[in-house]
mmCIF file of C-alpha atoms in Angstrom:
data_model
loop_
_atom_site.group_PDB
_atom_site.id
_atom_site.type_symbol
_atom_site.label_atom_id
_atom_site.label_comp_id
_atom_site.label_asym_id
_atom_site.label_seq_id
_atom_site.Cartn_x
_atom_site.Cartn_y
_atom_site.Cartn_z
ATOM 1 C CA UNK H 251 0.260 0.092 -0.157
ATOM 2 C CA UNK H 252 0.950 3.843 -0.769
ATOM 3 C CA UNK H 253 1.770 5.375 2.431
ATOM 4 C CA UNK H 254 3.708 9.024 4.131
ATOM 5 C CA UNK H 255 5.852 8.284 7.710
ATOM 6 C CA UNK H 256 6.371 11.054 9.804
ATOM 7 C CA UNK H 257 7.480 10.560 12.830
ATOM 8 C CA UNK H 258 4.474 10.548 15.087
ATOM 9 C CA UNK H 259 5.828 10.821 19.176
ATOM 10 C CA UNK H 260 6.535 14.327 19.363
ATOM 11 C CA UNK H 261 10.137 15.492 19.176
ATOM 12 C CA UNK H 262 12.122 17.502 21.839
ATOM 13 C CA UNK H 263 14.898 19.759 20.957
ATOM 14 C CA UNK H 264 17.015 22.274 23.068
ATOM 15 C CA UNK H 265 17.241 25.444 21.494
ATOM 16 C CA UNK H 266 19.910 26.333 19.287
ATOM 17 C CA UNK H 267 20.002 23.149 18.640
ATOM 18 C CA UNK H 268 19.200 22.026 14.821
ATOM 19 C CA UNK H 269 15.995 19.392 14.649
ATOM 20 C CA UNK H 270 15.599 17.217 11.496
ATOM 21 C CA UNK H 271 12.745 15.871 10.811
ATOM 22 C CA UNK H 272 11.943 13.134 9.305
ATOM 23 C CA UNK H 273 9.197 11.715 5.969
ATOM 24 C CA UNK H 274 9.114 8.415 4.401
ATOM 25 C CA UNK H 275 7.291 7.533 1.914
ATOM 26 C CA UNK H 276 6.626 4.046 -0.181
ATOM 27 C CA UNK H 277 5.274 2.951 -3.127
ATOM 28 C CA UNK H 278 5.247 6.795 -4.883
ATOM 29 C CA UNK H 279 7.233 8.958 -7.507
ATOM 30 C CA UNK H 280 6.056 12.428 -6.492
ATOM 31 C CA UNK H 281 6.871 14.649 -9.158
ATOM 32 C CA UNK H 282 8.029 17.045 -5.585
ATOM 33 C CA UNK H 283 7.286 17.365 -2.104
ATOM 34 C CA UNK H 284 6.681 20.577 0.267
ATOM 35 C CA UNK H 285 7.004 20.848 3.977
ATOM 36 C CA UNK H 286 4.348 22.798 5.960
ATOM 37 C CA UNK H 287 4.145 24.449 9.228
ATOM 38 C CA UNK H 288 0.874 24.534 11.477
ATOM 39 C CA UNK H 289 -0.218 26.343 15.162
ATOM 40 C CA UNK H 290 -2.216 24.881 16.997
ATOM 41 C CA UNK H 291 -6.015 25.425 15.895
ATOM 42 C CA UNK H 292 -4.717 26.863 12.266
ATOM 43 C CA UNK H 293 -4.454 26.122 9.038
ATOM 44 C CA UNK H 294 -1.006 24.840 7.260
ATOM 45 C CA UNK H 295 1.766 27.585 6.165
ATOM 46 C CA UNK H 296 4.377 26.879 3.613
ATOM 47 C CA UNK H 297 7.574 26.257 4.443
ATOM 48 C CA UNK H 298 9.781 24.933 1.225
ATOM 49 C CA UNK H 299 8.876 23.157 -1.567
ATOM 50 C CA UNK H 300 11.528 20.485 -3.371
ATOM 51 C CA UNK H 301 11.695 18.562 -6.846
ATOM 52 C CA UNK H 302 12.399 15.349 -7.519
ATOM 53 C CA UNK H 303 15.488 16.557 -9.639
ATOM 54 C CA UNK H 304 16.981 18.543 -6.904
ATOM 55 C CA UNK H 305 18.781 17.242 -3.620
ATOM 56 C CA UNK H 306 18.323 20.096 -1.592
ATOM 57 C CA UNK H 307 16.927 23.645 -0.335
ATOM 58 C CA UNK H 308 17.549 26.051 1.988
ATOM 59 C CA UNK H 309 15.428 29.192 2.422
ATOM 60 C CA UNK H 310 17.580 31.086 6.246
ATOM 61 C CA UNK H 311 17.390 28.501 8.822
ATOM 62 C CA UNK H 312 16.065 25.572 7.056
ATOM 63 C CA UNK H 313 16.963 23.208 4.887
ATOM 64 C CA UNK H 314 15.531 20.665 2.684
ATOM 65 C CA UNK H 315 17.031 17.117 1.275
ATOM 66 C CA UNK H 316 15.420 14.444 -0.836
ATOM 67 C CA UNK H 317 16.613 11.364 -1.413
ATOM 68 C CA UNK H 318 14.026 9.531 -3.919
ATOM 69 C CA UNK H 319 16.429 6.820 -4.043
ATOM 70 C CA UNK H 320 16.006 5.917 -0.177
ATOM 71 C CA UNK H 321 12.382 7.311 -1.093
ATOM 72 C CA UNK H 322 12.972 9.717 2.045
ATOM 73 C CA UNK H 323 12.986 13.560 2.985
ATOM 74 C CA UNK H 324 14.754 15.280 5.658
ATOM 75 C CA UNK H 325 13.652 18.696 7.192
ATOM 76 C CA UNK H 326 16.280 20.434 9.405
ATOM 77 C CA UNK H 327 15.964 23.567 11.453
ATOM 78 C CA UNK H 328 19.296 25.421 11.821
ATOM 79 C CA UNK H 329 19.519 27.637 15.862
ATOM 80 C CA UNK H 330 16.372 26.210 17.371
ATOM 81 C CA UNK H 331 14.287 28.468 19.407
ATOM 82 C CA UNK H 332 10.976 27.896 21.658
ATOM 83 C CA UNK H 333 9.317 30.299 18.032
ATOM 84 C CA UNK H 334 9.502 26.936 16.401
ATOM 85 C CA UNK H 335 7.374 24.297 18.398
ATOM 86 C CA UNK H 336 5.167 23.521 15.959
ATOM 87 C CA UNK H 337 3.239 21.002 13.338
ATOM 88 C CA UNK H 338 5.626 20.167 10.279
ATOM 89 C CA UNK H 339 4.323 18.344 7.916
ATOM 90 C CA UNK H 340 5.158 17.278 4.688
ATOM 91 C CA UNK H 341 3.632 16.249 1.379
ATOM 92 C CA UNK H 342 3.812 14.769 -1.748
ATOM 93 C CA UNK H 343 2.493 15.193 -5.441
ATOM 94 C CA UNK H 344 2.842 12.799 -7.748
ATOM 95 C CA UNK H 345 3.036 13.747 -11.460
ATOM 96 C CA UNK H 346 -0.235 12.347 -13.076
ATOM 97 C CA UNK H 347 -2.444 15.047 -11.045
ATOM 98 C CA UNK H 348 -0.533 17.346 -8.837
ATOM 99 C CA UNK H 349 -2.981 16.587 -5.467
ATOM 100 C CA UNK H 350 -0.536 16.593 -2.382
ATOM 101 C CA UNK H 351 -0.845 13.412 -0.118
ATOM 102 C CA UNK H 352 0.171 14.242 2.890
ATOM 103 C CA UNK H 353 2.225 13.239 6.574
ATOM 104 C CA UNK H 354 0.057 13.620 9.592
ATOM 105 C CA UNK H 355 3.282 15.085 11.341
ATOM 106 C CA UNK H 356 5.462 15.561 13.552
ATOM 107 C CA UNK H 357 5.113 18.001 16.225
ATOM 108 C CA UNK H 358 9.078 19.735 17.266
ATOM 109 C CA UNK H 359 8.983 20.946 21.106
ATOM 110 C CA UNK H 360 12.050 23.600 21.379
ATOM 111 C CA UNK H 361 12.730 23.922 24.708
ATOM 112 C CA UNK H 362 15.102 26.976 26.960
ATOM 113 C CA UNK F 96 -3.931 40.805 2.520
ATOM 114 C CA UNK F 97 -4.290 37.672 0.121
ATOM 115 C CA UNK F 98 -5.590 35.174 2.633
ATOM 116 C CA UNK F 99 -8.579 32.427 1.955
ATOM 117 C CA UNK F 100 -11.955 32.978 5.126
ATOM 118 C CA UNK F 101 -14.118 30.078 5.926
ATOM 119 C CA UNK F 102 -17.120 30.007 8.090
ATOM 120 C CA UNK F 103 -18.267 29.534 10.798
ATOM 121 C CA UNK F 104 -15.045 28.911 12.001
ATOM 122 C CA UNK F 105 -16.768 26.414 15.080
ATOM 123 C CA UNK F 106 -20.681 24.779 14.559
ATOM 124 C CA UNK F 107 -21.784 22.522 17.079
ATOM 125 C CA UNK F 108 -24.734 20.633 15.173
ATOM 126 C CA UNK F 109 -27.247 17.402 15.391
ATOM 127 C CA UNK F 110 -27.512 14.417 13.005
ATOM 128 C CA UNK F 111 -28.950 15.147 9.933
ATOM 129 C CA UNK F 112 -29.051 19.148 10.019
ATOM 130 C CA UNK F 113 -28.095 20.261 6.802
ATOM 131 C CA UNK F 114 -24.920 22.518 7.073
ATOM 132 C CA UNK F 115 -22.411 24.604 4.533
ATOM 133 C CA UNK F 116 -19.360 25.712 5.635
ATOM 134 C CA UNK F 117 -18.201 28.806 3.246
ATOM 135 C CA UNK F 118 -14.569 29.434 1.857
ATOM 136 C CA UNK F 119 -13.291 32.019 -0.317
ATOM 137 C CA UNK F 120 -9.907 33.629 -1.901
ATOM 138 C CA UNK F 121 -8.590 37.031 -2.355
ATOM 139 C CA UNK F 122 -5.602 35.678 -4.454
ATOM 140 C CA UNK F 123 -7.453 35.031 -8.181
ATOM 141 C CA UNK F 124 -6.841 31.513 -7.382
ATOM 142 C CA UNK F 125 -8.386 28.327 -10.089
ATOM 143 C CA UNK F 126 -7.074 25.927 -7.907
ATOM 144 C CA UNK F 127 -9.592 24.974 -4.258
ATOM 145 C CA UNK F 128 -9.696 22.184 -2.190
ATOM 146 C CA UNK F 129 -11.222 21.493 0.663
ATOM 147 C CA UNK F 130 -9.299 18.849 3.677
ATOM 148 C CA UNK F 131 -10.161 17.332 6.972
ATOM 149 C CA UNK F 132 -8.180 16.965 9.467
ATOM 150 C CA UNK F 133 -8.561 13.751 12.001
ATOM 151 C CA UNK F 134 -5.582 12.897 14.717
ATOM 152 C CA UNK F 135 -2.686 10.411 13.423
ATOM 153 C CA UNK F 136 -3.747 10.674 10.386
ATOM 154 C CA UNK F 137 -3.438 13.966 8.445
ATOM 155 C CA UNK F 138 -4.969 15.745 6.564
ATOM 156 C CA UNK F 139 -7.861 14.021 3.706
ATOM 157 C CA UNK F 140 -8.996 15.761 0.625
ATOM 158 C CA UNK F 141 -12.768 15.886 0.223
ATOM 159 C CA UNK F 142 -13.077 17.315 -3.106
ATOM 160 C CA UNK F 143 -10.651 20.165 -5.211
ATOM 161 C CA UNK F 144 -12.200 22.054 -8.058
ATOM 162 C CA UNK F 145 -9.354 23.513 -11.475
ATOM 163 C CA UNK F 146 -11.815 26.457 -12.227
ATOM 164 C CA UNK F 147 -15.239 27.178 -11.717
ATOM 165 C CA UNK F 148 -17.944 24.646 -13.095
ATOM 166 C CA UNK F 149 -14.447 22.014 -12.044
ATOM 167 C CA UNK F 150 -15.676 20.134 -9.093
ATOM 168 C CA UNK F 151 -14.335 16.593 -8.180
ATOM 169 C CA UNK F 152 -13.602 13.992 -5.800
ATOM 170 C CA UNK F 153 -11.260 13.191 -3.238
ATOM 171 C CA UNK F 154 -9.528 10.922 -1.189
ATOM 172 C CA UNK F 155 -12.688 11.095 1.136
ATOM 173 C CA UNK F 156 -16.003 12.018 -0.912
ATOM 174 C CA UNK F 157 -18.838 10.322 0.695
ATOM 175 C CA UNK F 158 -20.654 12.186 2.824
ATOM 176 C CA UNK F 159 -19.841 16.011 1.288
ATOM 177 C CA UNK F 160 -21.292 18.033 -1.853
ATOM 178 C CA UNK F 161 -19.294 21.379 -3.287
ATOM 179 C CA UNK F 162 -20.122 23.509 -5.593
ATOM 180 C CA UNK F 163 -17.868 26.008 -7.875
ATOM 181 C CA UNK F 164 -19.844 28.785 -8.910
ATOM 182 C CA UNK F 165 -17.559 32.123 -9.393
ATOM 183 C CA UNK F 166 -13.633 31.680 -9.064
ATOM 184 C CA UNK F 167 -12.897 33.234 -5.665
ATOM 185 C CA UNK F 168 -15.762 30.799 -3.913
ATOM 186 C CA UNK F 169 -16.197 26.541 -2.488
ATOM 187 C CA UNK F 170 -19.180 25.892 -0.192
ATOM 188 C CA UNK F 171 -18.440 23.042 1.816
ATOM 189 C CA UNK F 172 -22.093 21.320 1.699
ATOM 190 C CA UNK F 173 -22.732 18.305 4.251
ATOM 191 C CA UNK F 174 -26.848 17.628 3.394
ATOM 192 C CA UNK F 175 -26.798 15.307 6.562
ATOM 193 C CA UNK F 176 -24.588 15.543 9.026
ATOM 194 C CA UNK F 177 -23.230 12.526 11.115
ATOM 195 C CA UNK F 178 -21.419 11.864 13.988
ATOM 196 C CA UNK F 179 -17.982 10.705 12.376
ATOM 197 C CA UNK F 180 -17.825 13.718 10.380
ATOM 198 C CA UNK F 181 -17.351 15.404 13.188
ATOM 199 C CA UNK F 182 -13.303 16.843 12.504
ATOM 200 C CA UNK F 183 -11.020 20.217 11.490
ATOM 201 C CA UNK F 184 -11.550 20.681 7.731
ATOM 202 C CA UNK F 185 -9.626 23.304 5.985
ATOM 203 C CA UNK F 186 -9.969 24.911 3.189
ATOM 204 C CA UNK F 187 -7.172 25.880 0.641
ATOM 205 C CA UNK F 188 -6.422 27.602 -2.928
ATOM 206 C CA UNK F 189 -3.385 27.908 -4.714
ATOM 207 C CA UNK F 190 -2.086 29.377 -8.004
ATOM 208 C CA UNK F 191 -2.853 25.785 -10.274
ATOM 209 C CA UNK F 192 0.777 26.865 -12.728
ATOM 210 C CA UNK F 193 3.142 23.791 -13.367
ATOM 211 C CA UNK F 194 1.377 22.319 -9.658
ATOM 212 C CA UNK F 195 4.094 23.665 -8.011
ATOM 213 C CA UNK F 196 2.665 25.847 -6.217
ATOM 214 C CA UNK F 197 2.133 26.170 -2.630
ATOM 215 C CA UNK F 198 -1.450 26.058 -0.715
ATOM 216 C CA UNK F 199 -2.847 28.437 0.892
ATOM 217 C CA UNK F 200 -5.187 27.469 3.939
ATOM 218 C CA UNK F 201 -7.984 28.802 4.774
ATOM 219 C CA UNK F 202 -8.189 29.205 9.532
ATOM 220 C CA UNK F 203 -9.979 26.122 9.627
ATOM 221 C CA UNK F 204 -13.435 25.018 10.699
ATOM 222 C CA UNK F 205 -13.975 23.425 14.148
ATOM 223 C CA UNK F 206 -17.023 20.747 13.424
ATOM 224 C CA UNK F 207 -18.958 18.197 16.364
ATOM 225 C CA UNK F 208 -21.946 16.604 15.328
ATOM 226 C CA UNK F 209 -23.841 15.339 17.813
#
């Protein structure tokens, strides 16, 4: 079956350290992958997009990698801050119709 | 300000009482979509629309209807709500372009069906 997996357990990170979140998928050949941030009771907000032919993408303190051989994307937040605490969602888009398929999200907690 | 708006934000209703959740975007996006979000399941697409008068089923369309008579509006209709439709609902829009573009989400509607 087709699946997208993100760590279901919350990730606790000390402020200032690098937080790394994982998105694994099976049986998909995505055209691209997106990462979103979601705060409690609010809609997801787009952060980064990475295409199938890109290995890495950066935006300020954020970095995303995409390994289509491993079927995995890693999302890194460097110099993490308590304000980075949120749930982070990954979403795959398939070539066929560009509809997004979503992971359940990982809750990130940055402790001061 | 570019945004997607949804109303109501919170709704408690009873089984079988028809309801409509409105969604409107001011970005002139052609593509709009409805999702429901349940704990541990992630966002699941209910319906989407590629343009005016064009709608398609997503992964979980049963029990829902939509319409797209104008580009900016995409209401979600529950003709006969049931308790298993208790969920957090999000409307989203994007400029389809090459299909790579980010989705913009509304603030969400928390629906409880008793």
